[in-house]
Short mmCIF file of C-alpha atoms and ligand atoms in Angstrom, two decimals:
data_model
loop_
_atom_site.label_atom_id
_atom_site.label_comp_id
_atom_site.label_asym_id
_atom_site.label_seq_id
_atom_site.Cartn_x
_atom_site.Cartn_y
_atom_site.Cartn_z
CA MET L 1 4.16 27.79 -8.34
CA LEU L 2 3.42 27.25 -12.04
CA LYS L 3 2.34 30.24 -14.12
CA VAL L 4 -0.03 28.94 -16.80
CA ILE L 5 -1.63 30.88 -19.64
CA ILE L 6 -4.98 29.26 -20.50
CA VAL L 7 -6.30 30.04 -23.98
CA ALA L 8 -10.02 30.29 -24.77
CA GLY L 9 -11.07 31.12 -28.30
CA ALA L 10 -14.40 29.82 -29.51
CA ARG L 11 -17.64 28.54 -27.98
CA PRO L 12 -16.62 24.87 -27.68
CA ASN L 13 -13.52 25.95 -25.71
CA PHE L 14 -15.38 27.67 -22.91
CA MET L 15 -16.80 24.55 -21.25
CA LYS L 16 -13.30 23.02 -21.42
CA VAL L 17 -11.41 25.91 -19.80
CA ALA L 18 -14.00 26.54 -17.06
CA PRO L 19 -13.16 23.52 -14.86
CA ILE L 20 -9.40 24.01 -15.41
CA VAL L 21 -9.51 27.65 -14.33
CA ALA L 22 -11.66 26.69 -11.32
CA ALA L 23 -9.27 23.89 -10.30
CA MET L 24 -6.25 26.22 -10.56
CA ARG L 25 -7.99 28.81 -8.41
CA ARG L 26 -8.68 26.09 -5.82
CA ARG L 27 -5.03 25.02 -5.93
CA SER L 28 -3.72 28.60 -5.81
CA ASN L 29 -0.60 27.62 -3.88
CA GLU L 30 0.48 25.52 -6.87
CA PHE L 31 -0.91 27.42 -9.89
CA HIS L 32 -1.15 30.98 -11.13
CA PRO L 33 -3.63 30.93 -14.07
CA ILE L 34 -3.80 33.72 -16.65
CA LEU L 35 -6.86 33.49 -18.89
CA ILE L 36 -6.53 34.83 -22.43
CA HIS L 37 -9.58 35.09 -24.71
CA THR L 38 -8.56 35.35 -28.34
CA GLY L 39 -11.94 36.82 -29.34
CA GLN L 40 -12.48 34.24 -32.12
CA HIS L 41 -16.04 34.09 -30.80
CA TYR L 42 -17.01 37.44 -29.38
CA ASP L 43 -20.73 38.14 -29.23
CA ALA L 44 -23.18 37.89 -26.34
CA ALA L 45 -24.72 34.58 -27.39
CA MET L 46 -21.52 32.81 -28.50
CA SER L 47 -19.22 34.02 -25.73
CA ASP L 48 -20.56 36.21 -22.88
CA ALA L 49 -23.46 33.85 -22.05
CA PHE L 50 -20.98 30.99 -21.60
CA PHE L 51 -18.67 32.96 -19.31
CA ARG L 52 -21.73 33.83 -17.20
CA ASP L 53 -23.27 30.34 -17.07
CA LEU L 54 -19.96 28.60 -16.44
CA GLU L 55 -18.86 31.25 -13.92
CA ILE L 56 -15.57 31.78 -15.72
CA PRO L 57 -13.77 34.88 -14.44
CA ASP L 58 -13.31 37.74 -16.89
CA PRO L 59 -10.30 37.08 -19.09
CA ASP L 60 -7.05 38.75 -18.01
CA VAL L 61 -6.46 39.63 -21.66
CA ASP L 62 -8.90 39.82 -24.58
CA LEU L 63 -7.15 39.78 -27.94
CA GLY L 64 -10.35 40.77 -29.81
CA VAL L 65 -9.43 39.00 -33.03
CA GLY L 66 -12.98 38.34 -34.29
CA SER L 67 -14.26 36.61 -37.45
CA ALA L 68 -12.40 36.51 -40.75
CA SER L 69 -11.11 33.97 -43.26
CA HIS L 70 -9.14 31.12 -41.70
CA ALA L 71 -5.81 32.61 -42.76
CA VAL L 72 -6.62 36.09 -41.48
CA GLN L 73 -8.16 34.80 -38.23
CA THR L 74 -5.29 32.38 -37.50
CA ALA L 75 -2.65 34.97 -38.37
CA GLY L 76 -4.49 37.55 -36.25
CA VAL L 77 -4.37 35.28 -33.20
CA ILE L 78 -0.69 34.47 -33.78
CA GLN L 79 0.23 38.14 -34.01
CA ALA L 80 -1.90 39.26 -31.07
CA PHE L 81 -0.93 36.38 -28.76
CA GLU L 82 2.85 36.56 -29.08
CA PRO L 83 3.34 39.72 -26.93
CA SER L 84 1.34 38.17 -24.07
CA VAL L 85 3.63 35.15 -23.99
CA ILE L 86 6.73 37.34 -24.15
CA ASN L 87 5.42 39.61 -21.36
CA GLU L 88 4.13 36.92 -19.04
CA LYS L 89 6.94 34.35 -19.49
CA PRO L 90 4.63 31.49 -18.41
CA ASP L 91 5.85 28.05 -17.38
CA TRP L 92 3.13 26.54 -19.56
CA VAL L 93 0.53 27.58 -22.12
CA LEU L 94 -2.55 25.38 -22.15
CA VAL L 95 -4.66 25.13 -25.30
CA VAL L 96 -7.87 23.13 -25.66
CA GLY L 97 -9.81 21.56 -28.52
CA ASP L 98 -9.28 22.06 -32.23
CA VAL L 99 -10.29 25.57 -33.25
CA ASN L 100 -8.14 28.08 -35.10
CA SER L 101 -7.10 29.72 -31.82
CA THR L 102 -5.74 26.34 -30.61
CA ILE L 103 -3.20 25.88 -33.41
CA ALA L 104 -2.39 29.61 -33.58
CA CYS L 105 -1.40 29.82 -29.89
CA ALA L 106 0.41 26.47 -29.92
CA LEU L 107 2.50 27.67 -32.86
CA VAL L 108 3.46 30.90 -31.08
CA CYS L 109 4.70 28.85 -28.10
CA ALA L 110 6.66 26.40 -30.22
CA LYS L 111 8.54 29.30 -31.84
CA LEU L 112 9.23 31.01 -28.49
CA ASP L 113 10.30 27.74 -26.88
CA VAL L 114 7.54 27.96 -24.26
CA LYS L 115 6.01 24.67 -23.18
CA VAL L 116 2.51 24.01 -24.45
CA ALA L 117 -0.02 21.45 -23.25
CA HIS L 118 -2.92 20.36 -25.48
CA VAL L 119 -6.15 19.27 -23.81
CA GLU L 120 -8.27 16.92 -25.97
CA ALA L 121 -5.22 15.72 -27.88
CA GLY L 122 -5.16 12.75 -30.25
CA LEU L 123 -8.68 12.84 -31.71
CA ARG L 124 -8.71 12.06 -35.42
CA SER L 125 -11.52 11.99 -37.98
CA ARG L 126 -8.98 11.20 -40.73
CA ASP L 127 -10.84 13.73 -42.86
CA ARG L 128 -8.37 16.40 -43.89
CA THR L 129 -11.05 18.50 -45.56
CA MET L 130 -12.20 19.39 -42.04
CA PRO L 131 -10.42 22.52 -40.80
CA GLU L 132 -10.44 21.14 -37.26
CA GLU L 133 -8.57 17.98 -38.33
CA ILE L 134 -5.68 20.09 -39.61
CA ASN L 135 -5.70 22.04 -36.34
CA ARG L 136 -5.65 18.80 -34.32
CA VAL L 137 -2.83 17.10 -36.23
CA LEU L 138 -0.57 20.17 -36.22
CA THR L 139 -1.21 21.13 -32.60
CA ASP L 140 -0.37 17.60 -31.45
CA GLN L 141 2.86 17.58 -33.41
CA ILE L 142 4.19 20.69 -31.68
CA ALA L 143 2.73 20.37 -28.17
CA ASP L 144 5.01 19.20 -25.34
CA LEU L 145 2.28 17.52 -23.32
CA LEU L 146 -0.67 15.72 -24.93
CA LEU L 147 -3.63 15.26 -22.62
CA THR L 148 -6.03 12.74 -24.10
CA PRO L 149 -9.74 12.04 -23.48
CA SER L 150 -9.82 8.36 -24.51
CA ALA L 151 -7.52 5.41 -25.21
CA ASP L 152 -8.04 5.62 -29.00
CA ALA L 153 -6.47 9.09 -28.89
CA ASP L 154 -3.31 7.67 -27.27
CA GLU L 155 -3.11 5.08 -30.04
CA ASN L 156 -3.53 7.72 -32.75
CA LEU L 157 -0.70 9.80 -31.31
CA LYS L 158 1.66 6.85 -30.97
CA SER L 159 0.97 5.81 -34.56
CA GLU L 160 2.00 9.32 -35.64
CA GLY L 161 5.37 8.81 -33.94
CA ILE L 162 4.71 10.86 -30.81
CA PRO L 163 6.69 9.39 -27.88
CA ALA L 164 4.61 7.85 -25.10
CA GLU L 165 6.26 10.06 -22.45
CA ARG L 166 4.56 13.14 -23.95
CA ILE L 167 1.09 11.54 -23.71
CA ARG L 168 -1.16 11.41 -20.62
CA PHE L 169 -4.65 9.88 -20.63
CA VAL L 170 -6.60 12.26 -18.36
CA GLY L 171 -10.23 11.79 -19.48
CA ASN L 172 -12.80 14.13 -20.93
CA ILE L 173 -12.73 17.68 -19.60
CA MET L 174 -16.15 18.58 -21.12
CA ILE L 175 -17.73 16.07 -18.80
CA ASP L 176 -16.38 17.96 -15.77
CA SER L 177 -18.51 20.92 -16.86
CA LEU L 178 -21.47 18.72 -17.73
CA LEU L 179 -21.61 16.97 -14.35
CA GLU L 180 -20.90 20.18 -12.42
CA ASN L 181 -23.77 22.03 -14.11
CA LEU L 182 -26.54 19.47 -14.63
CA GLY L 183 -28.25 20.44 -11.37
CA ARG L 184 -28.17 24.15 -12.21
CA ALA L 185 -29.45 23.42 -15.74
CA ARG L 186 -32.61 21.90 -14.25
CA LYS L 187 -33.57 25.40 -13.09
CA SER L 188 -33.36 26.87 -16.60
CA THR L 189 -36.69 27.87 -18.14
CA ALA L 190 -35.62 26.99 -21.70
CA ARG L 191 -37.98 24.01 -22.07
CA ALA L 192 -40.96 25.80 -20.48
CA ASP L 193 -40.34 28.92 -22.60
CA LEU L 194 -40.78 26.77 -25.72
CA GLY L 195 -43.87 25.00 -24.34
CA LEU L 196 -42.02 21.68 -24.36
CA GLU L 197 -42.23 20.61 -20.73
CA ASP L 198 -43.21 16.92 -20.55
CA LYS L 199 -43.32 16.78 -24.37
CA ASP L 200 -41.33 14.70 -26.82
CA TYR L 201 -38.97 16.78 -28.92
CA ALA L 202 -35.64 16.58 -30.73
CA VAL L 203 -32.70 19.01 -30.60
CA LEU L 204 -30.71 19.96 -33.68
CA THR L 205 -27.38 21.75 -34.10
CA LEU L 206 -25.78 22.38 -37.45
CA HIS L 207 -22.81 24.52 -38.38
CA ARG L 208 -20.09 22.56 -40.24
CA PRO L 209 -19.13 24.32 -43.48
CA SER L 210 -19.57 21.01 -45.35
CA ASN L 211 -23.23 20.88 -44.24
CA VAL L 212 -24.32 24.49 -44.37
CA ASP L 213 -22.25 26.30 -46.99
CA GLU L 214 -23.74 24.64 -50.09
CA HIS L 215 -27.32 24.64 -51.29
CA ALA L 216 -27.41 20.93 -52.19
CA ALA L 217 -25.92 19.74 -48.89
CA LEU L 218 -28.13 21.93 -46.70
CA SER L 219 -31.24 21.06 -48.74
CA ARG L 220 -30.63 17.33 -48.25
CA ILE L 221 -30.55 17.87 -44.50
CA LEU L 222 -33.65 20.10 -44.60
CA ASP L 223 -35.48 17.35 -46.52
CA ALA L 224 -34.71 14.95 -43.70
CA LEU L 225 -35.73 17.46 -41.02
CA GLU L 226 -39.02 18.06 -42.80
CA ARG L 227 -39.87 14.39 -42.47
CA ILE L 228 -38.59 13.91 -38.92
CA SER L 229 -40.44 17.03 -37.73
CA GLN L 230 -43.71 15.37 -38.74
CA ARG L 231 -43.11 12.93 -35.88
CA LEU L 232 -41.92 15.38 -33.22
CA PRO L 233 -40.91 19.05 -32.97
CA ILE L 234 -37.23 19.85 -33.52
CA VAL L 235 -35.66 22.67 -31.50
CA PHE L 236 -32.88 24.29 -33.50
CA PRO L 237 -30.60 26.81 -31.77
CA ALA L 238 -29.10 28.19 -34.98
CA HIS L 239 -25.40 29.04 -35.12
CA PRO L 240 -24.77 32.52 -36.62
CA ARG L 241 -22.90 30.95 -39.52
CA THR L 242 -25.88 28.70 -40.33
CA ARG L 243 -28.43 31.49 -40.07
CA LYS L 244 -26.33 33.58 -42.45
CA MET L 245 -26.01 30.71 -44.94
CA ILE L 246 -29.77 29.93 -44.83
CA ASP L 247 -30.38 33.54 -45.90
CA GLU L 248 -27.60 33.64 -48.50
CA LEU L 249 -28.71 30.36 -50.09
CA GLY L 250 -32.31 31.60 -50.39
CA LEU L 251 -33.67 29.02 -47.94
CA THR L 252 -35.17 31.42 -45.38
CA GLU L 253 -38.77 30.92 -46.50
CA ARG L 254 -38.42 27.16 -46.67
CA VAL L 255 -37.12 27.01 -43.11
CA ALA L 256 -39.83 29.42 -41.87
CA ASN L 257 -42.51 27.22 -43.43
CA MET L 258 -41.33 24.09 -41.63
CA LYS L 259 -43.85 24.15 -38.82
CA GLY L 260 -42.14 21.45 -36.74
CA LEU L 261 -38.76 23.20 -36.80
CA ILE L 262 -38.43 25.68 -33.95
CA VAL L 263 -35.54 27.99 -34.79
CA ILE L 264 -34.16 29.87 -31.80
CA ASP L 265 -31.04 31.95 -31.08
CA PRO L 266 -27.90 30.11 -29.93
CA ALA L 267 -28.67 28.84 -26.42
CA SER L 268 -26.55 29.55 -23.36
CA TYR L 269 -24.75 26.61 -21.75
CA LEU L 270 -27.36 25.95 -19.05
CA ASP L 271 -30.33 26.42 -21.39
CA PHE L 272 -28.77 24.07 -23.93
CA LEU L 273 -28.00 21.48 -21.28
CA GLN L 274 -31.62 21.52 -20.17
CA LEU L 275 -32.88 21.16 -23.74
CA LEU L 276 -30.39 18.37 -24.42
CA SER L 277 -31.12 16.36 -21.29
CA GLY L 278 -34.86 16.25 -21.98
CA ALA L 279 -34.66 15.39 -25.69
CA ARG L 280 -35.88 12.11 -27.23
CA LEU L 281 -33.12 12.44 -29.78
CA VAL L 282 -30.40 14.81 -30.88
CA LEU L 283 -29.28 15.54 -34.43
CA THR L 284 -25.92 17.26 -34.69
CA ASP L 285 -22.73 17.87 -36.64
CA SER L 286 -20.90 19.07 -33.52
CA GLY L 287 -18.11 17.13 -31.84
CA GLY L 288 -18.77 17.88 -28.19
CA ILE L 289 -22.48 17.08 -28.35
CA GLN L 290 -21.66 13.49 -29.36
CA GLU L 291 -19.85 13.25 -26.01
CA GLU L 292 -22.47 15.01 -23.90
CA THR L 293 -25.29 12.82 -25.25
CA THR L 294 -23.19 9.73 -24.52
CA VAL L 295 -22.99 10.65 -20.84
CA LEU L 296 -26.64 11.74 -20.68
CA GLY L 297 -27.81 8.55 -22.43
CA ILE L 298 -29.65 10.50 -25.13
CA PRO L 299 -29.61 9.00 -28.65
CA CYS L 300 -27.42 11.09 -30.96
CA ILE L 301 -27.56 11.05 -34.74
CA THR L 302 -24.40 12.59 -36.15
CA LEU L 303 -24.89 14.33 -39.48
CA ARG L 304 -21.39 13.62 -40.74
CA GLU L 305 -19.61 10.84 -42.61
CA ASN L 306 -17.04 10.31 -39.84
CA THR L 307 -16.23 11.15 -36.26
CA GLU L 308 -13.04 11.93 -34.38
CA ARG L 309 -14.81 10.57 -31.30
CA PRO L 310 -15.39 6.86 -32.13
CA ILE L 311 -15.78 5.92 -28.47
CA THR L 312 -19.19 7.67 -28.52
CA VAL L 313 -20.28 5.09 -31.10
CA GLU L 314 -18.56 2.06 -29.52
CA MET L 315 -19.68 2.75 -25.95
CA GLY L 316 -22.15 5.58 -26.19
CA THR L 317 -25.41 6.52 -27.84
CA ASN L 318 -24.01 7.96 -31.04
CA ARG L 319 -24.62 6.78 -34.59
CA ILE L 320 -22.96 8.21 -37.67
CA ALA L 321 -25.79 8.73 -40.12
CA GLY L 322 -23.99 10.71 -42.80
CA THR L 323 -25.67 13.52 -44.70
CA GLN L 324 -28.00 11.71 -47.12
CA THR L 325 -31.70 12.35 -46.51
CA ALA L 326 -32.84 8.72 -46.44
CA ARG L 327 -30.17 7.59 -43.99
CA ILE L 328 -30.87 10.44 -41.59
CA VAL L 329 -34.61 9.75 -41.63
CA ALA L 330 -34.06 6.00 -41.18
CA ALA L 331 -31.75 6.59 -38.21
CA ALA L 332 -34.29 8.91 -36.56
CA ASN L 333 -37.16 6.46 -37.13
CA GLU L 334 -35.09 3.65 -35.69
CA VAL L 335 -34.34 5.64 -32.53
CA LEU L 336 -37.94 6.79 -32.11
CA ASP L 337 -39.36 3.30 -32.68
CA HIS L 338 -36.81 1.58 -30.42
CA PRO L 339 -35.76 3.96 -27.65
CA PRO L 340 -32.54 2.78 -25.95
CA ASP L 341 -32.65 1.23 -22.51
CA LYS L 342 -31.18 3.81 -20.14
CA ASN L 343 -30.15 1.02 -17.77
CA ASN L 344 -27.59 -0.12 -20.32
CA LEU L 345 -25.78 3.21 -20.28
CA ARG L 346 -22.02 2.86 -20.63
CA ILE L 347 -19.74 5.77 -19.77
CA PRO L 348 -16.22 5.79 -21.24
CA PRO L 349 -13.34 5.47 -18.74
CA LEU L 350 -12.31 8.71 -16.96
CA TRP L 351 -15.34 10.64 -18.18
CA ASP L 352 -16.01 11.11 -14.50
CA GLY L 353 -15.91 14.84 -13.76
CA LYS L 354 -12.37 14.68 -12.30
CA THR L 355 -10.34 15.42 -15.42
CA ALA L 356 -9.35 18.98 -14.43
CA ASP L 357 -7.40 17.76 -11.40
CA ARG L 358 -5.69 15.09 -13.49
CA ILE L 359 -4.66 17.80 -15.97
CA LEU L 360 -3.18 19.90 -13.15
CA ASP L 361 -1.34 16.86 -11.78
CA ALA L 362 0.02 16.11 -15.26
CA LEU L 363 1.29 19.70 -15.61
CA MET L 364 3.01 19.45 -12.22
CA GLY L 365 4.47 16.08 -13.11
CA ALA L 366 5.87 17.32 -16.41
CA SER L 367 7.40 20.50 -14.95
C1 UD1 M 1 -15.70 27.54 -35.03
C2 UD1 M 1 -14.70 26.41 -35.00
C3 UD1 M 1 -15.43 25.08 -34.92
C4 UD1 M 1 -16.41 25.05 -33.77
C5 UD1 M 1 -17.36 26.24 -33.91
C6 UD1 M 1 -18.35 26.27 -32.77
C7 UD1 M 1 -12.59 26.68 -36.27
C8 UD1 M 1 -11.87 26.26 -37.47
N1 UD1 M 1 -13.90 26.36 -36.22
O1 UD1 M 1 -16.43 27.45 -36.26
O2 UD1 M 1 -14.49 24.05 -34.72
O3 UD1 M 1 -17.14 23.85 -33.79
O4 UD1 M 1 -16.58 27.43 -33.92
O5 UD1 M 1 -19.16 27.38 -32.81
O6 UD1 M 1 -12.00 27.28 -35.38
N2 UD1 M 1 -20.01 34.61 -35.62
C9 UD1 M 1 -20.82 35.44 -34.91
N3 UD1 M 1 -20.51 35.65 -33.60
C10 UD1 M 1 -19.44 35.07 -32.99
C11 UD1 M 1 -18.63 34.22 -33.74
C12 UD1 M 1 -18.93 33.99 -35.05
O7 UD1 M 1 -21.78 35.99 -35.41
O8 UD1 M 1 -19.24 35.31 -31.78
C13 UD1 M 1 -20.33 34.36 -37.03
C14 UD1 M 1 -19.48 35.16 -37.96
O9 UD1 M 1 -20.30 35.68 -38.96
C15 UD1 M 1 -18.53 34.16 -38.55
C16 UD1 M 1 -19.29 32.85 -38.46
O10 UD1 M 1 -20.14 33.00 -37.32
O11 UD1 M 1 -18.17 34.47 -39.84
C17 UD1 M 1 -18.41 31.66 -38.27
O12 UD1 M 1 -17.56 31.83 -37.13
P1 UD1 M 1 -16.07 31.20 -37.08
O13 UD1 M 1 -15.46 31.40 -35.74
O14 UD1 M 1 -15.32 31.65 -38.24
O15 UD1 M 1 -16.28 29.65 -37.32
P2 UD1 M 1 -17.36 28.66 -36.77
O16 UD1 M 1 -18.12 28.18 -37.92
O17 UD1 M 1 -18.09 29.27 -35.60
#
């Protein structure tokens, strides 16, 4: 029986831990999972709604760390997490993704000589100004088992000198949640509530500091949205960070006056999945949404200069449009004028909904 602490910190972690916790509960003669929520994301819309939609059991421990500067938040998780590891003496700690909680908990384990497995290892944007890139590189250096979503991730790790025996290609865990919940998402009323049933619309998400923390950068994106929203309405579940920055940068009125931009609160997992799966196009600076749109066959325009998920461009529906107004508008026009043929959909290898069991097998194999 393996005792495994599973760490969940921020919104993009929840859909990754859900299938792993569920698989361990199914295989309860082999695994004893302990779920620890760091509290990096803590409010009803960013956390509770995801636990409910994804049917994740209540965490065994909630560290309640909350929002702060990167240093304070990361240090807070390190300090709060260490006693749990010392008390529980787990066989493994499993961290997912690239948020501050991921590196903080991995570092605690490395210092206590407790084995740590990293799910979604090996992704690289090669942009070190991105906080997540630092978290990815450092977590992979200290983790004992690197569980990768795609072959490019294996190559990245090997080129950084990580021995092949620490790497296992298991596939994309987010897609386990996506495929498990698509049917339930059809019953959501999100589209009807916005009057968008059977209508063409786009979905937008935006929260990267490089896009929303400066007036010039955010204004360039708003200029593009203004023009795209003349062709079809854009539903925008606004991240709390983005809402705050819109206010602080004095852009509240401008956003309110954009008639085609429908700003709503952050959507729950099932509501968002319903909105996403019915969209003509998606504009995003998120990582996970590039992957979800690839599997759903929805055109995705990524509002960044790079991606750590190149397979979504090579095989999927993603295009990297950057953050300049003209390029974003051109990409949207191109997609709207030439909708992709859904029959040509290509799904990357092992994005098949069975990654959680491969992760459990890899943990057993490495123990
Ligand atoms: C974090 C992750 C990012 C991920 C994103 C998804 C890091 C470095 N960044 O960025 O990789 O894509 O989450 O959401 O870990 N806030 C709330 N309620 C919450 C959480 C946050 O209102 O439950 C507000 C706070 O005002 C906070 C701000 O959102 O200051 C930003 O939150 P934070 O966790 O610091 O970073 P994110 O931008 O969400």
